[in-house]
PDB file of C-alpha atoms in Angstrom:
ATOM      1  CA  UNK Q   1     209.618 -55.211  57.173  1.00 49.00           C
ATOM      2  CA  UNK Q   2     210.789 -53.075  59.714  1.00 49.00           C
ATOM      3  CA  UNK Q   3     213.702 -51.770  57.721  1.00 49.00           C
ATOM      4  CA  UNK Q   4     211.376 -50.742  54.868  1.00 48.00           C
ATOM      5  CA  UNK Q   5     209.155 -48.895  57.505  1.00 44.00           C
ATOM      6  CA  UNK Q   6     212.091 -46.964  58.781  1.00 44.00           C
ATOM      7  CA  UNK Q   7     213.363 -46.130  55.303  1.00 41.00           C
ATOM      8  CA  UNK Q   8     209.794 -44.782  54.180  1.00 42.00           C
ATOM      9  CA  UNK Q   9     209.753 -42.854  57.550  1.00 42.00           C
ATOM     10  CA  UNK Q  10     213.165 -41.240  56.849  1.00 42.00           C
ATOM     11  CA  UNK Q  11     212.087 -40.349  53.347  1.00 34.00           C
ATOM     12  CA  UNK Q  12     208.919 -38.765  54.604  1.00 38.00           C
ATOM     13  CA  UNK Q  13     211.001 -36.762  56.866  1.00 40.00           C
ATOM     14  CA  UNK Q  14     213.385 -35.573  54.021  1.00 34.00           C
ATOM     15  CA  UNK Q  15     210.346 -34.437  52.095  1.00 31.00           C
ATOM     16  CA  UNK Q  16     208.677 -32.644  54.816  1.00 36.00           C
ATOM     17  CA  UNK Q  17     212.042 -30.958  55.442  1.00 37.00           C
ATOM     18  CA  UNK Q  18     212.198 -29.855  51.672  1.00 33.00           C
ATOM     19  CA  UNK Q  19     208.596 -28.895  51.375  1.00 30.00           C
ATOM     20  CA  UNK Q  20     209.040 -26.518  54.510  1.00 34.00           C
ATOM     21  CA  UNK Q  21     212.283 -25.029  52.930  1.00 34.00           C
ATOM     22  CA  UNK Q  22     210.498 -24.251  49.685  1.00 32.00           C
ATOM     23  CA  UNK Q  23     207.499 -22.703  51.701  1.00 32.00           C
ATOM     24  CA  UNK Q  24     209.653 -20.802  54.043  1.00 35.00           C
ATOM     25  CA  UNK Q  25     212.188 -19.419  51.555  1.00 38.00           C
ATOM     26  CA  UNK Q  26     212.705 -15.771  50.642  1.00 41.00           C
ATOM     27  CA  UNK Q  27     211.348 -16.404  47.305  1.00 42.00           C
ATOM     28  CA  UNK Q  28     208.048 -17.075  48.813  1.00 43.00           C
ATOM     29  CA  UNK Q  29     208.025 -13.676  50.601  1.00 45.00           C
ATOM     30  CA  UNK Q  30     209.091 -11.931  47.239  1.00 52.00           C
ATOM     31  CA  UNK Q  31     206.150 -13.494  45.719  1.00 49.00           C
ATOM     32  CA  UNK Q  32     203.828 -12.386  48.224  1.00 61.00           C
ATOM     33  CA  UNK Q  33     205.352  -8.695  48.398  1.00 79.00           C
ATOM     34  CA  UNK Q  34     202.507  -5.918  47.954  1.00 88.00           C
ATOM     35  CA  UNK Q  35     204.582  -2.903  46.640  1.00 90.00           C
ATOM     36  CA  UNK Q  36     201.924  -0.534  47.166  1.00 83.00           C
ATOM     37  CA  UNK Q  37     201.463  -1.853  50.857  1.00 85.00           C
ATOM     38  CA  UNK Q  38     205.247  -1.421  51.190  1.00 88.00           C
ATOM     39  CA  UNK Q  39     205.002   2.418  50.324  1.00 86.00           C
ATOM     40  CA  UNK Q  40     201.965   2.805  52.403  1.00 81.00           C
ATOM     41  CA  UNK Q  41     203.335   1.242  55.559  1.00 76.00           C
ATOM     42  CA  UNK Q  42     206.819   2.466  55.588  1.00 67.00           C
ATOM     43  CA  UNK Q  43     206.245   6.354  55.049  1.00 65.00           C
ATOM     44  CA  UNK Q  44     207.832   8.713  57.410  1.00 64.00           C
ATOM     45  CA  UNK Q  45     204.559  10.790  57.447  1.00 65.00           C
ATOM     46  CA  UNK Q  46     202.483   7.827  58.564  1.00 61.00           C
ATOM     47  CA  UNK Q  47     199.735   5.809  56.796  1.00 61.00           C
ATOM     48  CA  UNK Q  48     199.428   7.426  53.443  1.00 65.00           C
ATOM     49  CA  UNK Q  49     197.580   6.265  50.319  1.00 72.00           C
ATOM     50  CA  UNK Q  50     199.652   5.667  47.540  1.00 73.00           C
ATOM     51  CA  UNK Q  51     198.147   4.824  44.049  1.00 72.00           C
ATOM     52  CA  UNK Q  52     199.721   3.478  40.820  1.00 64.00           C
ATOM     53  CA  UNK Q  53     199.754   6.665  38.813  1.00 61.00           C
ATOM     54  CA  UNK Q  54     202.062   6.864  35.870  1.00 65.00           C
ATOM     55  CA  UNK Q  55     201.051   5.337  32.642  1.00 67.00           C
ATOM     56  CA  UNK Q  56     202.834   1.950  31.654  1.00 78.00           C
ATOM     57  CA  UNK Q  57     203.646   0.984  35.351  1.00 88.00           C
ATOM     58  CA  UNK Q  58     204.725  -1.416  36.645  1.00 92.00           C
ATOM     59  CA  UNK Q  59     207.833  -1.931  34.442  1.00 93.00           C
ATOM     60  CA  UNK Q  60     209.714  -4.919  33.822  1.00 94.00           C
ATOM     61  CA  UNK Q  61     213.434  -5.107  34.067  1.00 94.00           C
ATOM     62  CA  UNK Q  62     214.482  -6.623  30.767  1.00 92.00           C
ATOM     63  CA  UNK Q  63     216.430  -9.952  31.173  1.00 90.00           C
ATOM     64  CA  UNK Q  64     216.571  -9.287  34.834  1.00 82.00           C
ATOM     65  CA  UNK Q  65     213.375 -11.063  36.071  1.00 88.00           C
ATOM     66  CA  UNK Q  66     212.326  -8.308  38.287  1.00 95.00           C
ATOM     67  CA  UNK Q  67     209.637  -5.456  38.207  1.00 95.00           C
ATOM     68  CA  UNK Q  68     209.864  -1.777  39.214  1.00 95.00           C
ATOM     69  CA  UNK Q  69     206.798  -0.031  40.729  1.00 94.00           C
ATOM     70  CA  UNK Q  70     206.192   3.439  41.079  1.00 93.00           C
ATOM     71  CA  UNK Q  71     203.238   5.003  43.009  1.00 90.00           C
ATOM     72  CA  UNK Q  72     202.063   8.539  43.757  1.00 87.00           C
ATOM     73  CA  UNK Q  73     200.543  10.177  47.031  1.00 84.00           C
ATOM     74  CA  UNK Q  74     198.708  13.173  45.821  1.00 83.00           C
ATOM     75  CA  UNK Q  75     198.445  15.011  49.213  1.00 82.00           C
ATOM     76  CA  UNK Q  76     202.218  15.352  49.688  1.00 83.00           C
ATOM     77  CA  UNK Q  77     203.201  15.249  45.783  1.00 86.00           C
ATOM     78  CA  UNK Q  78     205.327  12.206  46.857  1.00 88.00           C
ATOM     79  CA  UNK Q  79     206.481   9.342  44.541  1.00 90.00           C
ATOM     80  CA  UNK Q  80     207.514   6.194  45.967  1.00 91.00           C
ATOM     81  CA  UNK Q  81     209.183   3.276  44.061  1.00 94.00           C
ATOM     82  CA  UNK Q  82     209.811  -0.449  44.986  1.00 95.00           C
ATOM     83  CA  UNK Q  83     211.674  -3.509  42.973  1.00 96.00           C
ATOM     84  CA  UNK Q  84     210.550  -6.921  43.354  1.00 95.00           C
ATOM     85  CA  UNK Q  85     212.695  -9.760  42.006  1.00 95.00           C
ATOM     86  CA  UNK Q  86     215.452 -12.471  42.501  1.00 88.00           C
ATOM     87  CA  UNK Q  87     218.291 -12.121  44.285  1.00 92.00           C
ATOM     88  CA  UNK Q  88     220.012  -8.760  44.771  1.00 95.00           C
ATOM     89  CA  UNK Q  89     217.610  -6.029  43.841  1.00 96.00           C
ATOM     90  CA  UNK Q  90     218.099  -2.196  43.635  1.00 96.00           C
ATOM     91  CA  UNK Q  91     215.624   0.779  43.253  1.00 97.00           C
ATOM     92  CA  UNK Q  92     216.726   4.473  42.849  1.00 96.00           C
ATOM     93  CA  UNK Q  93     214.336   7.350  42.487  1.00 96.00           C
ATOM     94  CA  UNK Q  94     215.135  11.262  41.805  1.00 96.00           C
ATOM     95  CA  UNK Q  95     213.650  14.133  40.542  1.00 95.00           C
ATOM     96  CA  UNK Q  96     214.376  14.384  36.748  1.00 94.00           C
ATOM     97  CA  UNK Q  97     217.642  16.473  36.170  1.00 87.00           C
ATOM     98  CA  UNK Q  98     218.032  17.102  39.775  1.00 84.00           C
ATOM     99  CA  UNK Q  99     219.497  15.810  42.783  1.00 76.00           C
ATOM    100  CA  UNK Q 100     217.627  14.297  45.744  1.00 80.00           C
ATOM    101  CA  UNK Q 101     218.113  10.732  44.729  1.00 89.00           C
ATOM    102  CA  UNK Q 102     217.232   7.837  47.039  1.00 93.00           C
ATOM    103  CA  UNK Q 103     218.461   4.445  46.636  1.00 95.00           C
ATOM    104  CA  UNK Q 104     217.764   0.902  48.432  1.00 94.00           C
ATOM    105  CA  UNK Q 105     219.221  -2.490  47.989  1.00 95.00           C
ATOM    106  CA  UNK Q 106     217.933  -5.880  49.198  1.00 95.00           C
ATOM    107  CA  UNK Q 107     217.381  -9.304  48.488  1.00 95.00           C
ATOM    108  CA  UNK Q 108     214.117  -9.999  46.531  1.00 95.00           C
ATOM    109  CA  UNK Q 109     212.407  -6.945  47.385  1.00 95.00           C
ATOM    110  CA  UNK Q 110     213.706  -3.482  47.921  1.00 94.00           C
ATOM    111  CA  UNK Q 111     212.488  -0.204  48.848  1.00 92.00           C
ATOM    112  CA  UNK Q 112     210.472   1.929  49.361  1.00 93.00           C
ATOM    113  CA  UNK Q 113     212.305   5.110  48.307  1.00 94.00           C
ATOM    114  CA  UNK Q 114     210.396   8.349  48.253  1.00 91.00           C
ATOM    115  CA  UNK Q 115     210.871  11.599  46.442  1.00 92.00           C
ATOM    116  CA  UNK Q 116     208.487  14.871  46.664  1.00 90.00           C
ATOM    117  CA  UNK Q 117     207.960  15.970  43.017  1.00 89.00           C
ATOM    118  CA  UNK Q 118     204.731  17.633  42.607  1.00 89.00           C
ATOM    119  CA  UNK Q 119     204.406  18.721  39.110  1.00 88.00           C
ATOM    120  CA  UNK Q 120     207.692  17.685  37.716  1.00 91.00           C
ATOM    121  CA  UNK Q 121     209.060  14.343  36.333  1.00 93.00           C
ATOM    122  CA  UNK Q 122     211.182  11.739  38.263  1.00 94.00           C
ATOM    123  CA  UNK Q 123     213.815   9.407  37.033  1.00 96.00           C
ATOM    124  CA  UNK Q 124     213.396   5.698  38.121  1.00 96.00           C
ATOM    125  CA  UNK Q 125     216.236   2.778  38.125  1.00 96.00           C
ATOM    126  CA  UNK Q 126     215.840  -0.664  39.203  1.00 96.00           C
ATOM    127  CA  UNK Q 127     217.966  -3.601  38.768  1.00 96.00           C
ATOM    128  CA  UNK Q 128     217.365  -7.394  39.167  1.00 95.00           C
ATOM    129  CA  UNK Q 129     219.412 -10.557  38.026  1.00 91.00           C
ATOM    130  CA  UNK Q 130     222.313  -8.491  37.077  1.00 91.00           C
ATOM    131  CA  UNK Q 131     220.464  -6.294  34.951  1.00 93.00           C
ATOM    132  CA  UNK Q 132     219.146  -2.617  35.152  1.00 94.00           C
ATOM    133  CA  UNK Q 133     216.545  -0.658  33.587  1.00 95.00           C
ATOM    134  CA  UNK Q 134     216.173   3.246  33.758  1.00 96.00           C
ATOM    135  CA  UNK Q 135     212.897   5.129  33.091  1.00 95.00           C
ATOM    136  CA  UNK Q 136     213.574   8.746  32.466  1.00 94.00           C
ATOM    137  CA  UNK Q 137     211.015  11.622  32.902  1.00 93.00           C
ATOM    138  CA  UNK Q 138     207.937   9.799  33.987  1.00 92.00           C
ATOM    139  CA  UNK Q 139     205.049  10.691  36.355  1.00 88.00           C
ATOM    140  CA  UNK Q 140     205.151  14.111  35.171  1.00 86.00           C
ATOM    141  CA  UNK Q 141     202.732  16.994  36.354  1.00 68.00           C
ATOM    142  CA  UNK Q 142     201.077  14.741  39.158  1.00 57.00           C
TER     143      UNK Q 142
END
């Protein structure tokens, strides 16, 4: 009888450790990521109000299991981009046809990257799961 009690107690400990590992894993943090909050909280200009502005956003990364987000802050004319996915993820943002590209790489969530582009288009590239996706000439004229 004692032996069974110890075995059950041991299995209960293993189960508790497994549940804790799942709940505290980076994947759970990724699932809880709020891209607009990331843009708002990490802006060098302080607390700004980014809103989802471009038609068709967010955009999935085909076959990559990730999502790119693009937001716009009207007072500065500034765009903000974030990628949420699994494993290694990237996000890049630039004024269309120009320089000033900003890049970020992370694990599960990356960004924010910012580009001022009032009245002009931006290009956004994101990657997740070994796949990448680029959207050219978006969020124009905001």
